[in-house]
CSV table of C-alpha atoms and ligand atoms in Angstrom, one decimal:
chain,number,residue,atom,x,y,z
A,177,UNK,CA,274.7,113.3,71.3
A,178,UNK,CA,277.9,115.5,70.6
A,179,UNK,CA,278.2,119.2,71.3
A,180,UNK,CA,278.8,121.3,68.3
A,181,UNK,CA,283.0,122.1,68.9
A,182,UNK,CA,283.3,118.3,69.2
A,183,UNK,CA,281.5,117.7,66.2
A,184,UNK,CA,283.7,120.4,64.1
A,185,UNK,CA,286.7,118.9,65.7
A,186,UNK,CA,285.7,115.4,64.4
A,187,UNK,CA,284.7,116.8,60.9
A,188,UNK,CA,288.3,118.3,60.6
A,189,UNK,CA,289.9,115.0,61.6
A,190,UNK,CA,287.9,113.3,59.0
A,191,UNK,CA,288.4,115.6,56.3
A,192,UNK,CA,292.2,114.9,56.7
A,193,UNK,CA,291.6,111.1,57.3
A,194,UNK,CA,289.3,111.1,54.4
A,195,UNK,CA,291.2,113.8,52.1
A,196,UNK,CA,287.9,115.2,51.8
A,197,UNK,CA,286.6,119.1,51.2
A,198,UNK,CA,283.8,120.6,52.3
A,199,UNK,CA,282.5,123.4,49.7
A,200,UNK,CA,279.8,125.8,51.0
A,201,UNK,CA,277.6,128.0,49.6
A,202,UNK,CA,277.3,131.7,51.0
A,203,UNK,CA,273.5,130.7,52.2
A,204,UNK,CA,274.8,128.4,54.5
A,205,UNK,CA,274.7,129.0,58.6
A,206,UNK,CA,277.8,131.0,59.4
A,207,UNK,CA,279.3,127.6,61.7
A,208,UNK,CA,279.1,125.8,58.4
A,209,UNK,CA,280.5,128.5,56.5
A,210,UNK,CA,283.6,128.9,59.2
A,211,UNK,CA,284.4,124.8,58.8
A,212,UNK,CA,284.3,124.8,55.0
A,213,UNK,CA,287.5,124.9,53.0
A,214,UNK,CA,285.9,126.7,49.8
A,215,UNK,CA,282.8,129.2,50.5
A,216,UNK,CA,281.4,130.7,47.6
A,217,UNK,CA,279.0,131.7,44.7
A,218,UNK,CA,277.4,129.1,42.4
A,219,UNK,CA,280.0,129.7,40.0
A,220,UNK,CA,282.9,129.6,42.5
A,221,UNK,CA,281.6,126.6,43.9
A,222,UNK,CA,281.5,125.0,40.1
A,223,UNK,CA,284.9,126.4,39.8
A,224,UNK,CA,286.2,124.8,42.7
A,225,UNK,CA,284.6,121.2,42.2
A,226,UNK,CA,286.0,120.9,38.8
A,227,UNK,CA,289.5,121.4,40.1
A,228,UNK,CA,290.5,120.0,43.4
A,229,UNK,CA,292.7,117.4,44.6
A,230,UNK,CA,290.0,116.2,47.3
A,231,UNK,CA,288.8,112.2,46.7
A,232,UNK,CA,285.3,113.5,48.9
A,233,UNK,CA,283.7,116.7,48.1
A,234,UNK,CA,281.1,117.3,51.0
A,235,UNK,CA,278.8,120.0,49.5
A,236,UNK,CA,277.2,121.8,51.8
A,237,UNK,CA,274.4,123.8,49.5
A,238,UNK,CA,271.3,122.6,47.8
A,239,UNK,CA,270.9,119.5,45.2
A,240,UNK,CA,271.4,121.3,42.0
A,241,UNK,CA,274.7,122.4,43.4
A,242,UNK,CA,276.1,118.9,44.7
A,243,UNK,CA,274.9,117.6,41.1
A,244,UNK,CA,276.9,120.4,39.6
A,245,UNK,CA,279.8,119.0,41.6
A,246,UNK,CA,279.1,115.5,40.7
A,247,UNK,CA,279.1,116.1,36.8
A,248,UNK,CA,282.1,118.1,36.9
A,249,UNK,CA,284.1,115.7,39.1
A,250,UNK,CA,282.3,112.2,38.2
A,251,UNK,CA,285.3,110.1,39.5
A,252,UNK,CA,284.7,111.8,43.2
A,253,UNK,CA,282.9,110.8,45.9
A,254,UNK,CA,280.4,113.7,46.4
A,255,UNK,CA,278.3,113.8,48.9
A,256,UNK,CA,275.0,115.7,50.3
A,257,UNK,CA,274.2,115.7,54.2
A,258,UNK,CA,270.5,116.2,53.0
A,259,UNK,CA,269.4,115.0,49.9
A,260,UNK,CA,265.7,117.1,50.7
A,261,UNK,CA,267.7,120.4,50.2
A,262,UNK,CA,266.5,121.0,47.0
A,263,UNK,CA,265.5,124.2,45.4
A,264,UNK,CA,261.8,126.0,44.4
A,265,UNK,CA,263.6,127.3,41.4
A,266,UNK,CA,265.0,124.1,40.0
A,267,UNK,CA,261.6,122.2,41.1
A,268,UNK,CA,259.7,125.1,38.8
A,269,UNK,CA,261.4,123.5,35.8
A,270,UNK,CA,260.3,120.1,35.0
A,271,UNK,CA,261.8,118.1,32.2
A,272,UNK,CA,259.0,116.7,30.6
A,273,UNK,CA,257.3,120.6,30.4
A,274,UNK,CA,260.7,122.0,29.2
A,275,UNK,CA,260.9,119.7,26.5
A,276,UNK,CA,258.0,120.6,25.1
A,277,UNK,CA,258.9,124.6,25.7
A,278,UNK,CA,261.6,123.7,23.7
A,279,UNK,CA,259.8,122.0,20.7
A,280,UNK,CA,257.2,124.7,20.9
A,281,UNK,CA,260.2,127.5,20.3
A,282,UNK,CA,262.3,125.6,18.0
A,283,UNK,CA,265.4,127.3,16.4
A,284,UNK,CA,266.7,129.0,19.6
A,285,UNK,CA,269.7,128.5,22.3
A,286,UNK,CA,269.2,127.3,25.4
A,287,UNK,CA,270.6,129.0,28.3
A,288,UNK,CA,269.8,127.6,31.6
A,289,UNK,CA,270.6,129.0,34.9
A,290,UNK,CA,272.7,126.6,37.0
A,291,UNK,CA,269.8,126.5,39.4
A,292,UNK,CA,268.4,123.6,37.5
A,293,UNK,CA,268.2,119.5,37.7
A,294,UNK,CA,270.9,117.8,35.8
A,295,UNK,CA,268.2,116.6,32.9
A,296,UNK,CA,267.4,120.2,31.9
A,297,UNK,CA,271.1,120.9,32.2
A,298,UNK,CA,271.6,117.8,29.4
A,299,UNK,CA,268.7,119.9,27.5
A,300,UNK,CA,270.8,123.0,27.7
A,301,UNK,CA,273.2,124.6,25.0
A,302,UNK,CA,274.9,126.4,27.7
A,303,UNK,CA,274.6,127.0,31.5
A,304,UNK,CA,275.2,130.4,33.4
A,305,UNK,CA,275.1,131.8,37.1
A,306,UNK,CA,273.9,135.0,38.5
A,307,UNK,CA,277.3,136.0,38.3
A,308,UNK,CA,277.9,135.5,34.4
A,309,UNK,CA,274.4,135.2,32.7
A,310,UNK,CA,274.7,138.8,31.4
A,311,UNK,CA,278.1,138.0,29.8
A,312,UNK,CA,277.4,134.3,28.7
A,313,UNK,CA,274.4,135.8,26.9
A,314,UNK,CA,276.4,138.3,25.3
A,315,UNK,CA,279.0,135.6,24.2
A,316,UNK,CA,276.6,134.5,22.0
A,317,UNK,CA,276.4,135.4,18.1
A,318,UNK,CA,274.1,138.4,18.2
A,319,UNK,CA,271.9,136.7,15.4
A,320,UNK,CA,271.1,133.5,17.9
A,321,UNK,CA,267.7,133.5,19.4
A,322,UNK,CA,267.5,132.5,22.8
A,323,UNK,CA,265.5,130.6,25.0
A,324,UNK,CA,266.4,131.6,29.3
A,325,UNK,CA,265.1,129.2,31.9
A,326,UNK,CA,264.3,128.4,34.6
A,327,UNK,CA,264.0,131.9,36.6
A,328,UNK,CA,262.0,134.8,35.2
A,329,UNK,CA,263.4,137.6,37.3
A,330,UNK,CA,267.2,136.8,36.2
A,331,UNK,CA,266.1,136.1,32.6
A,332,UNK,CA,264.2,139.6,32.6
A,333,UNK,CA,267.3,141.6,34.2
A,334,UNK,CA,269.4,139.8,31.3
A,335,UNK,CA,266.6,140.6,28.9
A,336,UNK,CA,267.0,144.6,29.9
A,337,UNK,CA,271.1,144.3,30.2
A,338,UNK,CA,271.5,142.5,26.6
A,339,UNK,CA,268.6,144.0,24.4
A,340,UNK,CA,268.4,140.0,23.0
A,341,UNK,CA,265.8,138.1,21.4
A,342,UNK,CA,264.7,136.0,24.3
A,343,UNK,CA,262.2,133.5,25.6
A,344,UNK,CA,261.8,133.4,29.1
A,345,UNK,CA,260.5,130.3,31.2
A,346,UNK,CA,258.2,131.4,34.1
A,347,UNK,CA,259.8,130.2,37.3
A,348,UNK,CA,261.1,132.0,40.4
A,349,UNK,CA,262.5,131.6,43.7
A,350,UNK,CA,260.3,131.4,46.4
A,351,UNK,CA,262.8,133.5,48.7
A,352,UNK,CA,263.9,136.1,46.2
A,353,UNK,CA,260.2,137.0,44.7
A,354,UNK,CA,258.9,137.1,48.5
A,355,UNK,CA,260.8,140.7,49.2
A,356,UNK,CA,258.7,143.2,50.3
A,357,UNK,CA,259.0,146.5,48.7
A,358,UNK,CA,257.1,148.4,51.1
A,359,UNK,CA,259.5,147.4,53.9
A,360,UNK,CA,262.3,148.0,52.0
A,361,UNK,CA,261.6,151.4,51.5
A,362,UNK,CA,260.5,151.6,55.2
A,363,UNK,CA,263.9,150.6,56.2
A,364,UNK,CA,265.4,153.1,53.7
A,365,UNK,CA,263.1,155.7,55.1
A,366,UNK,CA,264.6,154.8,58.4
A,367,UNK,CA,268.3,154.7,57.2
A,368,UNK,CA,268.7,157.4,54.5
A,369,UNK,CA,272.5,156.3,54.3
A,370,UNK,CA,271.7,152.8,53.7
A,371,UNK,CA,272.5,151.7,50.1
A,372,UNK,CA,269.8,149.0,49.0
A,373,UNK,CA,271.6,145.7,47.6
A,374,UNK,CA,269.8,142.8,45.4
A,375,UNK,CA,270.3,139.7,44.0
A,376,UNK,CA,268.9,139.9,40.3
A,377,UNK,CA,266.5,136.7,41.3
A,378,UNK,CA,264.5,139.7,43.0
A,379,UNK,CA,261.2,140.8,41.5
A,380,UNK,CA,261.3,144.0,39.1
A,381,UNK,CA,259.9,146.9,41.4
A,382,UNK,CA,263.1,145.6,43.8
A,383,UNK,CA,265.3,145.6,41.2
A,384,UNK,CA,264.1,148.8,40.5
A,385,UNK,CA,265.2,150.8,43.4
A,386,UNK,CA,268.6,149.1,44.1
A,387,UNK,CA,271.2,150.9,44.7
A,388,UNK,CA,273.5,147.2,43.2
A,389,UNK,CA,272.4,144.3,41.6
A,390,UNK,CA,274.5,141.0,41.4
A,391,UNK,CA,275.0,137.8,42.3
A,392,UNK,CA,276.4,136.6,46.3
A,393,UNK,CA,279.9,137.1,45.3
A,394,UNK,CA,279.2,140.2,43.6
A,395,UNK,CA,277.2,141.8,46.5
A,396,UNK,CA,279.8,140.7,49.0
A,397,UNK,CA,282.3,142.2,46.7
A,398,UNK,CA,280.2,145.6,46.5
A,399,UNK,CA,280.1,145.8,50.3
A,400,UNK,CA,283.6,145.5,50.4
A,401,UNK,CA,284.8,148.1,48.0
A,402,UNK,CA,281.9,150.2,48.2
A,403,UNK,CA,282.6,153.6,50.5
A,404,UNK,CA,279.4,153.5,52.2
A,405,UNK,CA,278.6,151.9,55.5
A,406,UNK,CA,275.3,150.6,55.8
A,407,UNK,CA,273.0,147.9,53.6
A,408,UNK,CA,269.7,147.0,52.9
A,409,UNK,CA,270.7,143.4,51.6
A,410,UNK,CA,268.1,141.8,49.6
A,411,UNK,CA,269.2,138.1,49.2
A,412,UNK,CA,269.4,135.2,51.2
A,413,UNK,CA,270.7,136.7,54.7
A,414,UNK,CA,273.7,134.2,55.1
A,415,UNK,CA,276.0,135.9,53.2
A,416,UNK,CA,276.0,138.8,55.6
A,417,UNK,CA,278.3,136.3,57.7
A,418,UNK,CA,281.0,137.0,54.9
A,419,UNK,CA,280.2,140.4,54.7
A,420,UNK,CA,280.6,141.0,58.6
A,421,UNK,CA,284.1,139.0,58.2
A,422,UNK,CA,285.1,141.1,55.3
A,423,UNK,CA,283.9,144.6,56.8
A,424,UNK,CA,283.1,144.1,60.3
A,425,UNK,CA,282.7,148.2,60.5
A,426,UNK,CA,279.6,148.6,58.4
A,427,UNK,CA,276.0,147.9,59.0
A,428,UNK,CA,273.8,145.3,57.5
A,429,UNK,CA,270.2,145.0,57.7
A,430,UNK,CA,268.4,142.0,55.7
A,431,UNK,CA,265.6,143.0,53.7
A,432,UNK,CA,262.1,141.6,55.1
A,433,UNK,CA,260.0,139.2,53.2
A,434,UNK,CA,256.1,140.2,52.6
A,435,UNK,CA,255.0,137.0,54.3
A,436,UNK,CA,257.1,134.0,55.7
A,437,UNK,CA,256.7,131.6,58.9
A,438,UNK,CA,260.5,132.5,60.2
A,439,UNK,CA,260.1,136.2,59.4
A,440,UNK,CA,263.2,136.3,57.7
A,441,UNK,CA,264.2,135.5,54.1
A,442,UNK,CA,266.4,132.5,55.0
A,443,UNK,CA,266.2,129.5,52.1
A,444,UNK,CA,264.2,126.5,54.1
A,445,UNK,CA,266.4,124.2,52.0
A,446,UNK,CA,270.0,125.6,52.4
A,447,UNK,CA,269.4,125.6,56.3
A,448,UNK,CA,268.5,121.9,55.9
A,449,UNK,CA,272.2,121.2,56.2
A,450,UNK,CA,273.5,121.6,59.6
A,451,UNK,CA,276.9,120.9,61.6
A,452,UNK,CA,275.2,117.9,63.0
A,453,UNK,CA,274.3,116.2,59.5
A,454,UNK,CA,277.6,117.3,57.9
A,455,UNK,CA,279.5,115.0,60.7
A,456,UNK,CA,277.2,112.0,60.3
A,457,UNK,CA,277.6,112.3,56.4
A,458,UNK,CA,281.1,112.5,56.4
A,459,UNK,CA,281.3,109.9,58.8
A,460,UNK,CA,279.3,107.4,56.9
A,461,UNK,CA,280.2,108.9,53.5
A,462,UNK,CA,276.3,108.7,52.6
A,463,UNK,CA,273.8,110.4,51.3
A,464,UNK,CA,275.8,110.2,47.9
A,465,UNK,CA,275.0,112.2,44.6
A,466,UNK,CA,274.6,109.3,42.1
A,467,UNK,CA,273.7,109.9,38.4
A,468,UNK,CA,274.0,107.9,35.1
A,469,UNK,CA,277.3,108.1,33.1
A,470,UNK,CA,274.9,109.1,30.0
A,471,UNK,CA,273.5,111.9,32.1
A,472,UNK,CA,276.6,113.2,33.2
A,473,UNK,CA,278.4,113.2,29.9
A,474,UNK,CA,274.8,115.2,28.5
A,475,UNK,CA,275.0,117.7,31.0
A,476,UNK,CA,278.8,118.2,31.4
A,477,UNK,CA,279.0,119.9,28.1
A,478,UNK,CA,276.9,122.8,28.7
A,479,UNK,CA,278.5,123.4,32.1
A,480,UNK,CA,282.0,123.2,30.8
A,481,UNK,CA,281.4,125.5,27.9
A,482,UNK,CA,280.1,127.8,30.6
A,483,UNK,CA,283.2,127.5,32.6
A,484,UNK,CA,285.5,127.7,29.5
A,485,UNK,CA,284.0,131.2,29.0
A,486,UNK,CA,284.2,132.4,32.1
A,487,UNK,CA,288.1,131.4,32.5
A,488,UNK,CA,288.3,133.2,29.1
A,489,UNK,CA,286.9,136.3,30.5
A,490,UNK,CA,289.1,136.7,33.6
A,491,UNK,CA,292.0,136.5,31.5
A,492,UNK,CA,291.2,138.9,29.1
A,493,UNK,CA,290.2,141.5,32.1
B,92,13P,P1,274.7,132.5,43.4
B,92,13P,O1,274.3,132.2,41.8
B,92,13P,O2,274.3,134.2,43.8
B,92,13P,O3,275.4,131.8,44.2
B,92,13P,O4,273.0,132.3,43.8
B,92,13P,C1,272.5,131.0,43.8
B,92,13P,C2,271.3,130.8,44.8
B,92,13P,O5,270.7,129.7,44.7
B,92,13P,C3,270.5,132.4,44.6
B,92,13P,O6,269.2,131.7,45.3
B,93,SF4,FE1,266.8,127.8,45.2
B,93,SF4,FE2,266.0,130.3,46.1
B,93,SF4,FE3,267.4,128.3,47.8
B,93,SF4,FE4,268.6,129.8,45.8
B,93,SF4,S1,267.6,130.4,47.7
B,93,SF4,S2,268.6,127.6,46.9
B,93,SF4,S3,267.3,130.0,44.1
B,93,SF4,S4,264.7,128.0,46.9
């Protein structure tokens, strides 16, 4: 068995040799974020997957993210170091049940969060991420009625912001629904100067005490630009690695869960990816994300629609 520095130098060598890039989500461990070619939130990662010159994309994240990369770059080999890296939120919305939901609520535009399987994406009119959910919904004509899936917390957040006619699928993320309001308020009592920053997948009581709500990228930007110096962070703690890198002088306190085996709020799926698995995956070029052409074409349309709207929003800013 190699030690970590050996794995890292081998990964770097193989990346060059194979013209491969590593895309890592903010919830990955710090060592993985540090060897990645790009670290980002779901939106940034899909934008990067859609536009790069690599032959191989190794995705350090969860399966729906790697699938999104494959959908956007079907000609490339997309690798995921552990196929068990799923997502409780994506799992909460199964194709068969969602088809029935759509049938029971006809005539609505289907907006799905990127945290879904390719099958759900293929059933959707447009995809959104936590960074652009409000703008995507606002981009739809006001008379359009909406189905929003699968996260009920993000859905309610978007509903509140937009006031649109929305029916929301009842799914949640097991990490974000577990934050303890009581423990957060206790931390705030002990650190009155701290600002509470919250991912929109958190439940309403936690969102209600937030000083700022945003996607992982938005939370990172906030801690970088804000004048404060202490933050209670209610999202997966992997993001704190980047916060510390961007503003090392500030203090970041991970918000505790109500209950969890690790006593922390780590996403067990995200944390299945390790440096050793990345090494083995890049070496063997397995496991690889494989999807039928038909599914790729059907799922690509609503993702491309989101990317086009997001690109337009950036140009208009
Ligand atoms: P972001 O859209 O902020 O990357 O969040 C993805 C995610 O999985 C949140 O749990
Ligand atoms: Fe899925 Fe939640 Fe993990 Fe994000 S934190 S990947 S939504 S299970």
